[in-house]
Structures are given as C-alpha cells and as structure tokens.
CSV table of C-alpha atoms in Angstrom, one decimal:
chain,number,residue,atom,x,y,z
A,1,MET,CA,29.6,153.0,34.4
A,2,ILE,CA,31.7,155.6,36.1
A,3,GLU,CA,28.8,156.7,38.4
A,4,LEU,CA,28.2,153.1,39.4
A,5,ALA,CA,32.0,152.6,40.0
A,6,ARG,CA,32.0,155.7,42.2
A,7,GLN,CA,28.9,154.5,44.1
A,8,TYR,CA,30.2,151.0,44.6
A,9,GLY,CA,33.9,151.4,44.7
A,10,ARG,CA,34.7,147.8,45.6
A,11,TYR,CA,32.7,146.2,42.7
A,12,CYS,CA,34.6,144.6,39.8
A,13,TYR,CA,33.6,145.4,36.2
A,14,ARG,CA,31.5,142.2,36.0
A,15,ARG,CA,29.2,143.4,38.8
A,16,ILE,CA,29.0,146.9,37.2
A,17,ALA,CA,28.1,145.2,33.9
A,18,ALA,CA,25.4,143.3,35.6
A,19,LEU,CA,24.0,146.4,37.2
A,20,LEU,CA,24.1,148.2,33.8
A,21,ARG,CA,22.1,145.4,32.1
A,22,ASP,CA,19.7,145.4,35.0
A,23,ALA,CA,19.1,149.1,34.3
A,24,GLY,CA,18.4,148.4,30.6
A,25,TRP,CA,21.8,148.9,28.9
A,26,GLN,CA,22.7,146.4,26.2
A,27,VAL,CA,26.3,145.8,27.1
A,28,ASN,CA,28.4,142.7,27.6
A,29,ASP,CA,31.2,142.1,30.1
A,30,LYS,CA,34.0,142.5,27.4
A,31,ARG,CA,32.8,146.0,26.4
A,32,VAL,CA,32.5,147.1,30.0
A,33,GLU,CA,36.0,145.7,30.7
A,34,ARG,CA,37.5,147.7,27.9
A,35,LEU,CA,35.8,151.0,29.0
A,36,TRP,CA,36.7,150.2,32.6
A,37,ARG,CA,40.4,149.9,31.8
A,38,ARG,CA,40.4,152.9,29.4
A,39,GLU,CA,39.0,155.0,32.3
A,40,GLY,CA,41.7,153.7,34.6
A,41,LEU,CA,39.3,152.2,37.1
A,42,LYS,CA,40.7,149.8,39.6
A,43,VAL,CA,39.9,146.1,39.4
A,44,PRO,CA,39.8,144.7,43.0
A,45,MET,CA,42.4,141.9,43.7
A,46,LYS,CA,41.1,138.4,43.5
A,47,GLN,CA,40.4,136.7,46.8
A,48,PRO,CA,42.8,133.8,47.7
A,49,LYS,CA,41.5,130.3,47.3
A,50,LYS,CA,40.4,128.6,50.5
A,51,GLY,CA,41.4,125.0,51.4
A,52,ARG,CA,39.1,122.3,52.7
A,53,LEU,CA,39.3,120.9,56.2
A,54,TRP,CA,40.3,117.2,56.1
A,55,LEU,CA,40.3,114.8,59.1
A,56,ASN,CA,43.1,112.4,59.8
A,57,ASP,CA,41.2,109.5,58.1
A,58,GLY,CA,41.0,111.5,54.8
A,59,THR,CA,37.3,112.5,55.0
A,60,CYS,CA,36.1,116.0,54.5
A,61,VAL,CA,33.7,117.3,57.2
A,62,ARG,CA,32.3,120.4,55.3
A,63,LEU,CA,28.5,120.6,55.3
A,64,ARG,CA,27.3,121.9,51.9
A,65,PRO,CA,23.9,123.6,51.6
A,66,GLU,CA,21.6,121.9,49.1
A,67,TYR,CA,18.4,124.0,49.2
A,68,ARG,CA,16.9,127.1,50.8
A,69,ASN,CA,16.6,126.7,54.6
A,70,HIS,CA,19.0,123.8,54.6
A,71,VAL,CA,21.9,125.6,56.3
A,72,TRP,CA,21.9,129.0,57.9
A,73,SER,CA,25.1,130.5,59.3
A,74,TYR,CA,25.7,133.4,61.7
A,75,ASP,CA,28.6,135.3,63.1
A,76,PHE,CA,29.5,138.5,64.8
A,77,VAL,CA,31.4,141.5,63.4
A,78,HIS,CA,32.9,144.2,65.5
A,79,CYS,CA,33.0,147.9,64.7
A,80,ARG,CA,33.0,151.4,66.4
A,81,THR,CA,31.1,154.6,66.2
A,82,ASP,CA,32.9,157.9,65.7
A,83,ASP,CA,33.2,158.4,69.5
A,84,GLY,CA,35.2,155.3,69.8
A,85,LYS,CA,32.5,153.2,71.4
A,86,ALA,CA,32.3,149.6,70.2
A,87,PHE,CA,29.2,147.9,68.7
A,88,ARG,CA,28.6,144.5,67.3
A,89,THR,CA,26.5,143.1,64.4
A,90,LEU,CA,25.0,139.6,64.4
A,91,ASN,CA,24.9,138.6,60.7
A,92,ILE,CA,22.6,135.7,59.7
A,93,LEU,CA,22.4,134.3,56.2
A,94,ASP,CA,21.0,131.4,54.2
A,95,GLU,CA,24.0,129.7,52.7
A,96,HIS,CA,22.1,128.2,49.7
A,97,SER,CA,20.4,131.4,48.5
A,98,ARG,CA,23.2,133.7,49.8
A,99,GLU,CA,20.5,136.0,51.2
A,100,CYS,CA,21.3,138.0,54.3
A,101,LEU,CA,18.3,137.2,56.5
A,102,ALA,CA,19.1,139.8,59.2
A,103,ILE,CA,21.8,142.0,60.7
A,104,ARG,CA,21.2,142.9,64.4
A,105,VAL,CA,23.2,145.9,65.5
A,106,LYS,CA,23.7,146.7,69.3
A,107,ARG,CA,26.4,147.8,71.6
A,108,LYS,CA,26.3,144.3,73.2
A,109,LEU,CA,24.9,141.1,71.9
A,110,ASN,CA,24.5,137.9,74.0
A,111,SER,CA,22.8,134.5,73.8
A,112,THR,CA,19.4,136.1,74.5
A,113,ASP,CA,19.8,138.3,71.5
A,114,VAL,CA,20.8,135.3,69.3
A,115,ILE,CA,17.6,133.6,70.3
A,116,ASP,CA,15.5,136.7,69.7
A,117,ALA,CA,16.9,137.2,66.2
A,118,LEU,CA,16.4,133.6,65.3
A,119,SER,CA,12.9,133.5,66.6
A,120,ASP,CA,11.9,136.4,64.3
A,121,LEU,CA,13.4,134.7,61.3
A,122,PHE,CA,11.9,131.3,62.1
A,123,ILE,CA,8.4,133.0,62.0
A,124,LEU,CA,9.2,134.6,58.6
A,125,HIS,CA,11.2,131.9,56.8
A,126,GLY,CA,10.6,128.6,58.7
A,127,VAL,CA,13.1,126.5,60.7
A,128,PRO,CA,16.3,125.6,58.9
A,129,THR,CA,17.8,122.0,59.1
A,130,PHE,CA,21.2,123.2,60.3
A,131,ILE,CA,22.6,126.4,61.9
A,132,ARG,CA,26.3,126.8,61.4
A,133,SER,CA,28.5,128.9,63.7
A,134,ASP,CA,31.9,129.1,65.3
A,135,ASN,CA,32.4,128.2,69.0
A,136,GLY,CA,31.8,131.7,70.4
A,137,PRO,CA,30.2,131.7,73.9
A,138,GLU,CA,27.0,133.2,72.6
A,139,PHE,CA,26.5,130.3,70.2
A,140,VAL,CA,27.6,127.4,72.3
A,141,ALA,CA,25.6,128.5,75.4
A,142,GLN,CA,23.5,125.7,76.6
A,143,VAL,CA,20.3,127.8,76.5
A,144,VAL,CA,20.9,128.4,72.8
A,145,GLN,CA,21.6,124.8,72.0
A,146,ASP,CA,18.6,123.6,73.9
A,147,TRP,CA,16.3,126.2,72.2
A,148,ILE,CA,17.6,125.3,68.7
A,149,ALA,CA,17.0,121.6,69.4
A,150,ALA,CA,13.5,122.3,70.8
A,151,VAL,CA,12.4,124.0,67.5
A,152,GLY,CA,13.7,121.1,65.4
A,153,ALA,CA,17.0,122.4,64.0
A,154,LYS,CA,20.5,121.1,64.5
A,155,THR,CA,23.7,123.0,65.4
A,156,ALA,CA,26.8,122.6,63.2
A,157,TYR,CA,29.8,124.0,65.0
A,158,ILE,CA,33.0,124.4,63.0
A,159,GLU,CA,36.3,123.1,64.3
A,160,PRO,CA,38.1,125.5,66.6
A,161,GLY,CA,40.6,127.7,64.7
A,162,SER,CA,39.1,126.7,61.3
A,163,PRO,CA,37.1,129.8,60.1
A,164,TRP,CA,37.1,128.5,56.5
A,165,GLU,CA,34.6,125.9,57.6
A,166,ASN,CA,32.2,128.8,58.0
A,167,GLY,CA,33.2,130.1,54.6
A,168,TYR,CA,29.9,131.5,53.5
A,169,CYS,CA,29.6,133.8,56.5
A,170,GLU,CA,33.3,134.7,56.5
A,171,SER,CA,32.9,135.7,52.8
A,172,PHE,CA,29.8,137.8,53.6
A,173,ASN,CA,31.6,139.5,56.6
A,174,ALA,CA,34.5,140.4,54.3
A,175,ARG,CA,32.2,142.0,51.8
A,176,PHE,CA,30.2,143.7,54.6
A,177,ARG,CA,33.4,145.3,56.0
A,178,ASP,CA,34.9,146.1,52.7
A,179,GLU,CA,31.9,147.7,51.0
A,180,LEU,CA,30.3,149.4,54.0
A,181,LEU,CA,32.1,149.4,57.4
A,182,ASN,CA,35.5,150.6,56.1
A,183,GLY,CA,33.9,153.4,54.1
A,184,GLU,CA,31.5,154.9,56.6
A,185,ILE,CA,31.7,157.1,59.7
A,186,PHE,CA,28.9,156.2,62.1
A,187,TYR,CA,28.2,159.1,64.4
A,188,SER,CA,25.7,157.2,66.5
A,189,LEU,CA,24.5,153.7,67.0
A,190,ARG,CA,21.1,154.6,65.4
A,191,GLU,CA,22.9,155.9,62.3
A,192,ALA,CA,24.8,152.6,62.1
A,193,GLN,CA,21.6,150.6,62.4
A,194,ILE,CA,19.9,152.6,59.6
A,195,LEU,CA,22.8,152.5,57.2
A,196,ILE,CA,23.6,148.8,57.8
A,197,GLU,CA,19.9,147.9,57.1
A,198,GLN,CA,20.0,149.9,53.9
A,199,TRP,CA,23.1,148.1,52.8
A,200,ARG,CA,21.6,144.7,53.7
A,201,ARG,CA,18.6,145.4,51.5
A,202,HIS,CA,20.8,146.5,48.7
A,203,TYR,CA,22.9,143.4,49.1
A,204,ASN,CA,19.8,141.1,48.9
A,205,THR,CA,17.9,142.9,46.1
A,206,LYS,CA,20.4,144.8,43.9
A,207,ARG,CA,24.0,143.7,44.4
A,208,PRO,CA,25.1,141.2,41.7
A,209,HIS,CA,26.5,138.0,43.2
A,210,SER,CA,29.1,136.1,41.2
A,211,ALA,CA,28.0,132.7,42.6
A,212,LEU,CA,24.5,133.3,41.4
A,213,GLY,CA,25.4,134.3,37.8
A,214,TYR,CA,25.7,138.0,38.8
A,215,ARG,CA,22.1,138.1,40.0
A,216,PRO,CA,21.2,139.4,43.5
A,217,PRO,CA,20.2,136.8,46.2
A,218,ALA,CA,16.6,138.0,46.5
A,219,PRO,CA,15.7,140.5,43.7
A,220,GLU,CA,12.7,142.6,44.3
A,221,THR,CA,9.5,141.6,42.5
A,222,ILE,CA,7.3,144.4,41.2
A,223,VAL,CA,3.6,143.5,40.5
A,224,PRO,CA,2.0,145.6,37.7
A,225,MET,CA,-0.9,147.7,38.8
A,226,ASP,CA,-3.4,145.8,36.6
A,227,GLN,CA,-2.4,142.5,38.3
A,228,ARG,CA,-2.8,143.7,41.9
A,229,PRO,CA,-5.9,142.5,43.8
A,230,ALA,CA,-8.7,145.0,44.1
A,231,MET,CA,-9.2,146.7,47.4
A,232,HIS,CA,-12.7,146.4,48.9
C-alpha cells in the first residue's frame, strides 16, 4: 500500500485498494483506510461539486453520453519543457467509457493537427455521433467544422465562459495535470511525448476510475497461450 501511495501520490485510499485487489490482495476499502490513516498518508481533498448550465427558460442544455462513441470531447492543455519552451497537448476522450483515446504532444497544434488526430481515431474506433469542445479557434475553424460534418459527426460547442459544460474533459485535464504534469520535469519534447503516452496507457488500463466502480476505462485483456490461434 505504501509503495503504491508513493508511486501514485495523488490517489485516494479507494483507488489504492482497487489496485491492491487487482494485484491479488484480499482487502476491502475499510481495512485499507485504517492502514492508510495509521501510516499518516494524505487523503486528497474532495473536488467541489459542479453546477449545471440552465437557460433562461429553465431548460438544461447539457448533452450526456449514453454509449461508447456517442460523445467524444477534446481540449488543449499547456505545459513547458525544462528550458522554458511551451508545448501543448490535444487530449481526446470518449465521455461514456472515460477512455483517453489520444494525447497529441507538439510545440504548436492547429486545426490541421486536430483533423489529423481525429482521422486516426475514426479509423480505429469509428465516427462518434457528437464531438464536444470549447470555442477555441482550432475547434471552430470552418475547415474543422466542414470536415467533421463530411464524415457524419456533429459538433457540440459549449457556451462561451462555461467550462463545466465540458466537464468530462475538464476533469480529465485536472487529473492529467495533477498526476503527471505537475510532478515531472520534461527535459525535451520527445521525453514529454514518451512519458505522457505512458501515463495515458496507465490511465486507460490500470488507473481505477471512481465513476466506473474503481475499474480502469479500458483494462488490458490477456489471452492464455492455449487459446491463441496457431501460427502457420
């Protein structure tokens, strides 16, 4: 437990308990909590609750994901390498499964990079029904809107100044910054790309997610040797 708390310093005891059970330990949350407090480990503060956005006529405009590939969302996060040079990440996730589909890392990202990233994901996962984003110039560019419409998806832009409407991506960005960006020194862009991709894979396959019953969004599936197809 202490080793996991050291490795994942921003995880609460419930996520640590889920990782322990995943590793074969027969422990429940209460026991881990007692040990957690006895060892003086810090329990992260709870996140403040977010309100809904209501229109003047009393109707709520939030679009809720109902199945995989129903709603994707994407957003940019800014960071710097150790030499002070800025870089950006384009984070794309499936809101229903909570899976982070991709994180593009470059010094500069524009509307062409948005289209390139989405193209790769459409080939792998299919075309979502909606793509949610804020009103950043890279997302509202006419070339992006036209291309998304051409492949059969719809854009879902949030109201200006209402980041809580893009709550899934905002929550992911906060975890991304808290658990990785704030705790790493990136000496080069290439190092940032490698470490961020490693974190993305851990987030999808290992990190317990509270909204999913403390299971990861896309756990790895291991096929036993005797069930694998024979090679000819």
